[in-house]
Coordinates of C-alpha atoms in Angstrom, one line a residue:
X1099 CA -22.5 11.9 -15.6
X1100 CA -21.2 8.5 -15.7
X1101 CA -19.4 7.9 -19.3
X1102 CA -21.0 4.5 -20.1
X1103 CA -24.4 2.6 -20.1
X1104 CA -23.8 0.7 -17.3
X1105 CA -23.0 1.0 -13.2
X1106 CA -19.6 -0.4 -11.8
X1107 CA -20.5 -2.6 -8.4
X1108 CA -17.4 -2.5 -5.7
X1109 CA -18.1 -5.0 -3.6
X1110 CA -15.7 -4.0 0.0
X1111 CA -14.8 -6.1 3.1
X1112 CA -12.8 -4.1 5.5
X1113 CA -12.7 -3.8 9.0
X1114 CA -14.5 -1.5 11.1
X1115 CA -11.5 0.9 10.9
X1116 CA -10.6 0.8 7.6
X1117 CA -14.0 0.8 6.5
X1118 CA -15.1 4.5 8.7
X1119 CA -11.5 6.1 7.4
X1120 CA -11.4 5.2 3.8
X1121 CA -15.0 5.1 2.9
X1122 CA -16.3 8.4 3.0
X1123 CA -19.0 10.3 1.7
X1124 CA -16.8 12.3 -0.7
X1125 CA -15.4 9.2 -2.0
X1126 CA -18.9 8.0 -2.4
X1127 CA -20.1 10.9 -4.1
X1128 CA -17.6 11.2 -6.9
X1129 CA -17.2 7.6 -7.5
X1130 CA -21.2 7.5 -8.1
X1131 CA -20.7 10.6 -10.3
X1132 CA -18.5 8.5 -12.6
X1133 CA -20.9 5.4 -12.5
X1134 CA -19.4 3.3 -9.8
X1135 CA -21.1 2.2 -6.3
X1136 CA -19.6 0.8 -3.7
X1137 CA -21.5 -2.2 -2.1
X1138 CA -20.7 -3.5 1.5
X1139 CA -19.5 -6.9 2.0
X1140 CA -21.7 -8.5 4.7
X1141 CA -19.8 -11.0 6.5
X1142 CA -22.0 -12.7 7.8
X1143 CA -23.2 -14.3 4.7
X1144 CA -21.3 -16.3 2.4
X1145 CA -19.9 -13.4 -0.2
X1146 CA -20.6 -16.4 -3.6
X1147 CA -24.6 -15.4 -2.3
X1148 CA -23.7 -11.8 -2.4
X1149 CA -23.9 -10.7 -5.9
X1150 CA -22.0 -11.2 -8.8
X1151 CA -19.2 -7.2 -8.2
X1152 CA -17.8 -6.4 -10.9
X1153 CA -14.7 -5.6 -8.5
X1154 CA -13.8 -7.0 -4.5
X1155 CA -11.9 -4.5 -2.4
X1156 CA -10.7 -5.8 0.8
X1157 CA -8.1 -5.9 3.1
X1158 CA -8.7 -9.2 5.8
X1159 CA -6.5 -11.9 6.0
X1160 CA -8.6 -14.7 8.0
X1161 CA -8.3 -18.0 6.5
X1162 CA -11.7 -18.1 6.4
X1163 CA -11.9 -15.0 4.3
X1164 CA -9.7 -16.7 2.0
X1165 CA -11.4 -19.9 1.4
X1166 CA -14.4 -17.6 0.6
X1167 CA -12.5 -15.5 -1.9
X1168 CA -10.8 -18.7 -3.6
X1169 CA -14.6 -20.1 -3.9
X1170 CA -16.2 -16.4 -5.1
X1171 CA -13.0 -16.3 -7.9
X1172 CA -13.9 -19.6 -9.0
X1173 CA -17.3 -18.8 -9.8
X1174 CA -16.6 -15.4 -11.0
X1175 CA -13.4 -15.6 -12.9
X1176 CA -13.7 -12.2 -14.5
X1177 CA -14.4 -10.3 -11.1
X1178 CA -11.4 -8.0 -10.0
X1179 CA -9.7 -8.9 -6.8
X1180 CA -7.9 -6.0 -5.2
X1181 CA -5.7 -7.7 -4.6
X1182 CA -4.4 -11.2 -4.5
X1183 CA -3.9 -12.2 -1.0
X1184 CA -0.6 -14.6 -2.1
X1185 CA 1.0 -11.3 -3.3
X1186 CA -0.4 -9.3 -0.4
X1187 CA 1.3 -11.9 2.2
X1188 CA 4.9 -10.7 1.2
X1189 CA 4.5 -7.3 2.5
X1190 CA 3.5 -9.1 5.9
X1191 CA 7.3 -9.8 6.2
X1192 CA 9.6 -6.7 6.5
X1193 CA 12.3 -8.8 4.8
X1194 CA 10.7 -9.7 2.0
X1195 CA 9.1 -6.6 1.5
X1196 CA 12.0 -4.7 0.5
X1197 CA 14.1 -8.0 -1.3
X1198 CA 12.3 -6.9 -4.1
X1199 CA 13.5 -2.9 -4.1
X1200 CA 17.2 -4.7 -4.5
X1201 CA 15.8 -6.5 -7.7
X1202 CA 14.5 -3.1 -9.7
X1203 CA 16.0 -1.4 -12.3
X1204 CA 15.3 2.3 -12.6
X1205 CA 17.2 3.4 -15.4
X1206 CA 17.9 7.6 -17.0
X1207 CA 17.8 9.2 -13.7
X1208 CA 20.4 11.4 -11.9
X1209 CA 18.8 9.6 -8.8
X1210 CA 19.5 6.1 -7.2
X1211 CA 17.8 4.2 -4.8
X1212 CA 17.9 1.2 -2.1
X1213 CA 17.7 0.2 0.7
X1214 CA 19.4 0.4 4.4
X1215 CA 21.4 -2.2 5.7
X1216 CA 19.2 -4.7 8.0
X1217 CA 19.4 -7.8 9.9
X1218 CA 16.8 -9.8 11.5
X1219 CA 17.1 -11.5 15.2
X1220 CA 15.0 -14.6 15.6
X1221 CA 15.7 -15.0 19.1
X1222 CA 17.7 -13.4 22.1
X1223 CA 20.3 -16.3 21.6
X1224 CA 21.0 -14.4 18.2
X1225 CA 20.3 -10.9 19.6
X1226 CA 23.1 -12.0 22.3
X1227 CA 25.9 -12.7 19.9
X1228 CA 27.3 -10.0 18.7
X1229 CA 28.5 -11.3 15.5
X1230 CA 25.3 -11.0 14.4
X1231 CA 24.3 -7.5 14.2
X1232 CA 28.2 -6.4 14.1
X1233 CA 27.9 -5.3 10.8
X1234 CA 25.7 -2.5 11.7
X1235 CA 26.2 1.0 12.4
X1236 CA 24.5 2.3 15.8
X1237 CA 22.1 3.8 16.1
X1238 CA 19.4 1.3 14.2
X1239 CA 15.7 0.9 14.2
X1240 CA 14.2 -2.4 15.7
X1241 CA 11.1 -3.4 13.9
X1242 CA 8.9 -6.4 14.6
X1243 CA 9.4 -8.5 12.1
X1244 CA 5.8 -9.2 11.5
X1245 CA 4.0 -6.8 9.6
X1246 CA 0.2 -7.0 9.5
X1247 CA -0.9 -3.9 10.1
X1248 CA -1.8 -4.6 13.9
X1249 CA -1.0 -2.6 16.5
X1250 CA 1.9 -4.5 17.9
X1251 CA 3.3 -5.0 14.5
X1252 CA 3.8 -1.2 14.5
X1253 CA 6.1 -0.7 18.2
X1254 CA 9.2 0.2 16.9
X1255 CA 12.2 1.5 19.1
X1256 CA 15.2 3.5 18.4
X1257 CA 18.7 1.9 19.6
X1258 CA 21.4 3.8 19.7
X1259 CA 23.9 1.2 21.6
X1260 CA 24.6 -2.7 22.6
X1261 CA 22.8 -2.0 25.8
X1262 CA 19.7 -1.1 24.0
X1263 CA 19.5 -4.3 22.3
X1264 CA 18.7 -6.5 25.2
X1265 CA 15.7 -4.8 25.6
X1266 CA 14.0 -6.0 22.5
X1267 CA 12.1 -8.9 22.2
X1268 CA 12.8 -11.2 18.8
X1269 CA 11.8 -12.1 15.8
X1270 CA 12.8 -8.3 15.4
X1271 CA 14.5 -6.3 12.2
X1272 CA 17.3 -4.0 12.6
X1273 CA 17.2 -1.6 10.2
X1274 CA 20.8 0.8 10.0
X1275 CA 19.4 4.3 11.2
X1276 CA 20.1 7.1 8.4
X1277 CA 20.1 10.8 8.9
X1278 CA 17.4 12.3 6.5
X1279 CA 16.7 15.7 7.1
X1280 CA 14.0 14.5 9.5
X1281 CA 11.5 14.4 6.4
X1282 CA 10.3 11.1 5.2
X1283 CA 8.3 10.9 1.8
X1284 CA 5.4 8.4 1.3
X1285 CA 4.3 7.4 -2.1
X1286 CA 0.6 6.9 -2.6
X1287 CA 0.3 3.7 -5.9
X1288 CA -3.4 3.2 -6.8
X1289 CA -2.7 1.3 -10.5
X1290 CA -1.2 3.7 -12.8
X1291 CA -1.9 6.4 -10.1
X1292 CA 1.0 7.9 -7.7
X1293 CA 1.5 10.8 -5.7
X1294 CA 4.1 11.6 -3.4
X1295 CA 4.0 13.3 0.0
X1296 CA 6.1 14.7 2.5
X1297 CA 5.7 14.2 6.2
X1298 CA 7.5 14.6 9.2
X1299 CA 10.4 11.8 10.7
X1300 CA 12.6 11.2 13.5
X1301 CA 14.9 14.0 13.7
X1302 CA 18.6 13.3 12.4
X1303 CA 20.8 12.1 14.8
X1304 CA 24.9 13.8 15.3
X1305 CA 27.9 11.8 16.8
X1306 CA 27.5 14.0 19.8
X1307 CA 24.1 13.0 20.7
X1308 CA 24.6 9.3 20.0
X1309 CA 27.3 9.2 23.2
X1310 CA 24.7 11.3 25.7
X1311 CA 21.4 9.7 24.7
X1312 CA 19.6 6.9 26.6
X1313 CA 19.9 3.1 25.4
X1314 CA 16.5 2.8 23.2
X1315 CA 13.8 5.3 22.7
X1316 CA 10.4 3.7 21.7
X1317 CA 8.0 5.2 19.2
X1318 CA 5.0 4.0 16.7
X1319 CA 4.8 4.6 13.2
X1320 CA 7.8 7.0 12.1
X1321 CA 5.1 9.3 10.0
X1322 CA 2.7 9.3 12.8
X1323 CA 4.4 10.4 15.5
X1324 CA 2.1 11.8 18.7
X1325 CA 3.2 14.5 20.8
X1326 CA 4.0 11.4 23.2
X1327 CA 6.6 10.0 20.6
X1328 CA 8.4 13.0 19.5
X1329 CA 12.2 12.5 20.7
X1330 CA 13.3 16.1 20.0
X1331 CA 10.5 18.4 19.9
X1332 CA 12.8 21.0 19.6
X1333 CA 13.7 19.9 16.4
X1334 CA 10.6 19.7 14.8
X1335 CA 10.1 23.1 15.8
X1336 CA 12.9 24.2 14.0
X1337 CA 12.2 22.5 10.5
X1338 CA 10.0 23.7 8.0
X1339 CA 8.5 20.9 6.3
X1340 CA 7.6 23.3 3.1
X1341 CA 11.2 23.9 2.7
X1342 CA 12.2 20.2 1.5
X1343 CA 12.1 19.2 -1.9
X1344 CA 10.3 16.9 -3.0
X1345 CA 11.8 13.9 -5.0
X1346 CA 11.2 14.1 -9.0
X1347 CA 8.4 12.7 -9.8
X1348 CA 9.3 11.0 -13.0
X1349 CA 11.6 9.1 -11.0
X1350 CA 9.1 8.4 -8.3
X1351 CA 6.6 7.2 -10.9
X1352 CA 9.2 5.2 -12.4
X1353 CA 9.9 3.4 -8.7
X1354 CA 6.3 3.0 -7.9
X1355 CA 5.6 1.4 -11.0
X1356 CA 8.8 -1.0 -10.9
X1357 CA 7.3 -2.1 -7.8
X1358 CA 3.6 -2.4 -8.9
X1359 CA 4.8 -4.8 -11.3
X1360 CA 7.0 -6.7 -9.1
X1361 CA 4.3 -6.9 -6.6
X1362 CA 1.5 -7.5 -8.4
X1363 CA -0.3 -5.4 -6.3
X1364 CA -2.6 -2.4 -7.3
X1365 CA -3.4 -0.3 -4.1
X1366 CA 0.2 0.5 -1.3
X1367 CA 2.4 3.0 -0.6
X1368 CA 6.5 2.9 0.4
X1369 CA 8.3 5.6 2.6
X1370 CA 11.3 7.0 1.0
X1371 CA 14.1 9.1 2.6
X1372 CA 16.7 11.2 1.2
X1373 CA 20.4 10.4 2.3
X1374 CA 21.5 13.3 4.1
X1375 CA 24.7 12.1 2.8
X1376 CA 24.0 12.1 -1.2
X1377 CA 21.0 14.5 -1.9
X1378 CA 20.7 12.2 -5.1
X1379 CA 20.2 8.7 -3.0
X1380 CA 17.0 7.8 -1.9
X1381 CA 16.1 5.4 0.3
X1382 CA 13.2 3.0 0.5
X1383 CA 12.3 1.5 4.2
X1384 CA 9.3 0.4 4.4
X1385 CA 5.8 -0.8 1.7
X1386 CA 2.4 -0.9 3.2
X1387 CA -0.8 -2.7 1.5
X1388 CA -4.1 -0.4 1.0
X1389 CA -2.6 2.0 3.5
X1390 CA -4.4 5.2 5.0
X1391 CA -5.1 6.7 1.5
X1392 CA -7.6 9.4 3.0
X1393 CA -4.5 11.1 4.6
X1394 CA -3.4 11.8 1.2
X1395 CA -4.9 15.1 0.3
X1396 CA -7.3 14.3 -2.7
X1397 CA -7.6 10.8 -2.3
X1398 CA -11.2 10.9 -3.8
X1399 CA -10.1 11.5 -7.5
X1400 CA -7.3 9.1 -7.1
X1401 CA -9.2 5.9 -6.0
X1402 CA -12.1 7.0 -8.4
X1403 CA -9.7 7.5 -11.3
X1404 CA -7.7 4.0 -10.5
X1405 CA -11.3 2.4 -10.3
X1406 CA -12.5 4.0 -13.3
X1407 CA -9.4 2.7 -15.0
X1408 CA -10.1 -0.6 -14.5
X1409 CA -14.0 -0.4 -15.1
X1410 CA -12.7 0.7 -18.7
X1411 CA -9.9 -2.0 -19.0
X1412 CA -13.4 -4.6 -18.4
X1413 CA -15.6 -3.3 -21.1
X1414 CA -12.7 -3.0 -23.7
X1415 CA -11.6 -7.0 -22.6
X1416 CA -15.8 -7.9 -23.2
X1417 CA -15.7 -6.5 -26.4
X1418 CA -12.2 -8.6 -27.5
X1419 CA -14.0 -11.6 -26.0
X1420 CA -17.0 -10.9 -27.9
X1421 CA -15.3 -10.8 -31.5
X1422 CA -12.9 -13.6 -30.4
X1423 CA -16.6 -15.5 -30.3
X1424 CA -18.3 -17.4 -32.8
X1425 CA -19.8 -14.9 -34.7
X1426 CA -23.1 -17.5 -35.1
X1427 CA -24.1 -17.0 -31.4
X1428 CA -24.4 -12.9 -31.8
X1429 CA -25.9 -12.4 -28.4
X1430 CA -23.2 -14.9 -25.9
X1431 CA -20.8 -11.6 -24.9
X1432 CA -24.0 -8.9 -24.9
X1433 CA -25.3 -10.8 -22.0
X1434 CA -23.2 -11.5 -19.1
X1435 CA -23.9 -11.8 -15.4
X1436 CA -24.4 -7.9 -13.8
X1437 CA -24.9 -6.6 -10.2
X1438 CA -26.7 -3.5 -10.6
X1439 CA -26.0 -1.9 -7.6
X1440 CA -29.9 0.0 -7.8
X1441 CA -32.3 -3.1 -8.4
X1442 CA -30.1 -6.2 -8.2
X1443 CA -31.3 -6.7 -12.0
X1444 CA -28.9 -9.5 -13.4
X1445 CA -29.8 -10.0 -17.0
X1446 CA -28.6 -6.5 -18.3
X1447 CA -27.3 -6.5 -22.0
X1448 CA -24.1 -4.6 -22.2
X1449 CA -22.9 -4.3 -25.3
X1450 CA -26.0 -3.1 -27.5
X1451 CA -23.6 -1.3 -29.9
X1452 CA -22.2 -4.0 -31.2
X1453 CA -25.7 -6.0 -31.9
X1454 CA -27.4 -3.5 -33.7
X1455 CA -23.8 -3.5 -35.7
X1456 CA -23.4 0.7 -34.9
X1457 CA -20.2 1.8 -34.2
X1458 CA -19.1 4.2 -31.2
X1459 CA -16.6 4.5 -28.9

């Protein structure tokens, strides 16, 4: 049973993809349970005709979608956007996206964190001269630089000499290579919501190998790795994924929410690897917006629980708004503006508890 009077309308616009991954029938069926609906976006209407959400979850990036959010958000100041494309846009850089890891300050923890040493390469005429990238440590990962979520955006190579490098094609990242146990750790943020993962990496790499290896090896997203990618099978074999421990969650809360903040976004994740070198140092490598949360074991209670969050964080901002009012117009904040999600009914009065003057929660 929902635990107010009223539905909660999601309005989504996700692609095709997205949309048949993340919004499933479980999700569907619990988020109803706690009065929320999700509504899809059509996008072939104008989304200002489409209903007055309570809440817009998307993840597009056309200009056009933008000018139609900009134009919705005018009209609907009070309407959750999850979340602001300007904040979303620095994520789309793989500098940028982890220049904000060097600015947090995680303090009363046994643990630090960072980031590895990176360069980017613009063009081959930088990639050439060697004074560029000398400061690195072979081997490195090469990363496009661009990071929006296509599938080019995710090719990313292994480079374990000078040779290696003139293979690549710029604007590319170079990201120093660590040895982590061959375990990376992604952290789920929905709001106030984290939870922390383990899944397989590329396998650590010795001195001895580095010398017999070939120049680059190419492989797609380091968590996702097909049976195509794996560079040492043999490895993976070897490693029991249950026996590595998991960061301390405290101090993984503490990151995610340092980042949250600095953001100002609501729904990503980072990947996180422990420094073979100093069990205690963690590094951060990469931050993703709305990632694959249905990977995450549970997701369903998660979203519904960040959603719910902010459906309560509404209601308690009508009822400040309401007494902020002039008390001579009683009815102005009972009456706003509502999508039901079962009849489209608009004039719904919301706040009947406080105009019959009863109290409750």
């Amino acid at each position: 049973m929902a635990e107010i009077g009223r539905r909660f309308c999601i309005g989504y616009a996700l692609l095709p993809k997205k949309r048949r991954s993340f919004i499933r029938e479980s999700l569907l069926r619990l988020a109803e349970s706690k009065g929320i609906d999700f509504v899809r976006i059509d996008m072939d209407k104008p989304l200002v005709d489409q209903g007055a959400f309570d809440c817009v979850l998307h993840k597009l990036y056309s200009a056009d979608w933008r000018k139609q959010l900009e134009n919705f958000r005018v009209l609907n100041p009070n309407v959750v956007i999850l979340d602001s494309l300007d904040a979303i846009e620095r994520l789309h850089n793989r500098i940028s996206m982890l220049q904000v890891v060097s600015e947090l300050k995680i303090e009363n923890h046994d643990e630090s964190f960072g980031i590895p040493e990176q360069i980017v390469i613009y063009d081959m005429e930088n990639l050439s001269d060697r004074r560029a990238w000398e400061t690195l440590k072979f081997p490195v990962v090469a990363k496009p630089l661009v990071a929006d979520g296509s599938a080019k955006s995710h090719k990313m190579a292994l480079v374990f000499n000078h040779d290696g490098l003139n293979k690549l094609k710029p604007p590319i990242v170079l990201q120093e290579f660590v040895n982590h146990g061959g375990v990376i750790f992604k952290v789920y943020v929905a709001g106030n919501h984290v939870k922390c993962v383990k899944r397989k990496s590329l396998p650590d790499i010795s001195e001895e190998k580095l010398e017999s290896v070939e120049d680059l090896q190419s492989f797609s997203q380091v968590s996702n790795l097909t049976n195509h990618d794996r560079v040492d099978e043999k490895y993976y074999q070897m490693m029991q994924l249950d026996d590595t421990e998991m960061p301390p969650l405290s101090f993984v809360t503490d990151i995610a929410k340092g980042l949250r903040h600095a953001l100002k976004l609501n729904l990503f994740n980072f990947d996180m690897m422990r420094d073979s070198r100093n069990k205690n140092r963690y590094l951060i490598v990469d931050i993703n917006y709305f990632p694959g949360f249905a990977k995450m074991p549970g997701y369903e209670k998660i979203v519904t629980d960040f959603l719910s969050d902010i459906m309560r964080r509404k209601d308690r901002e009508l009822v400040k708004a309401w007494f902020e009012h002039d008390a001579s117009d009683p009815i102005a904040f009972d009456k706003r503006q509502v999508h039901n999600c079962e009849n489209d009914s608009r004039n719904v009065v919301m706040l009947t508890c406080i105009g019959n003057g009863d109290g409750g929660g």
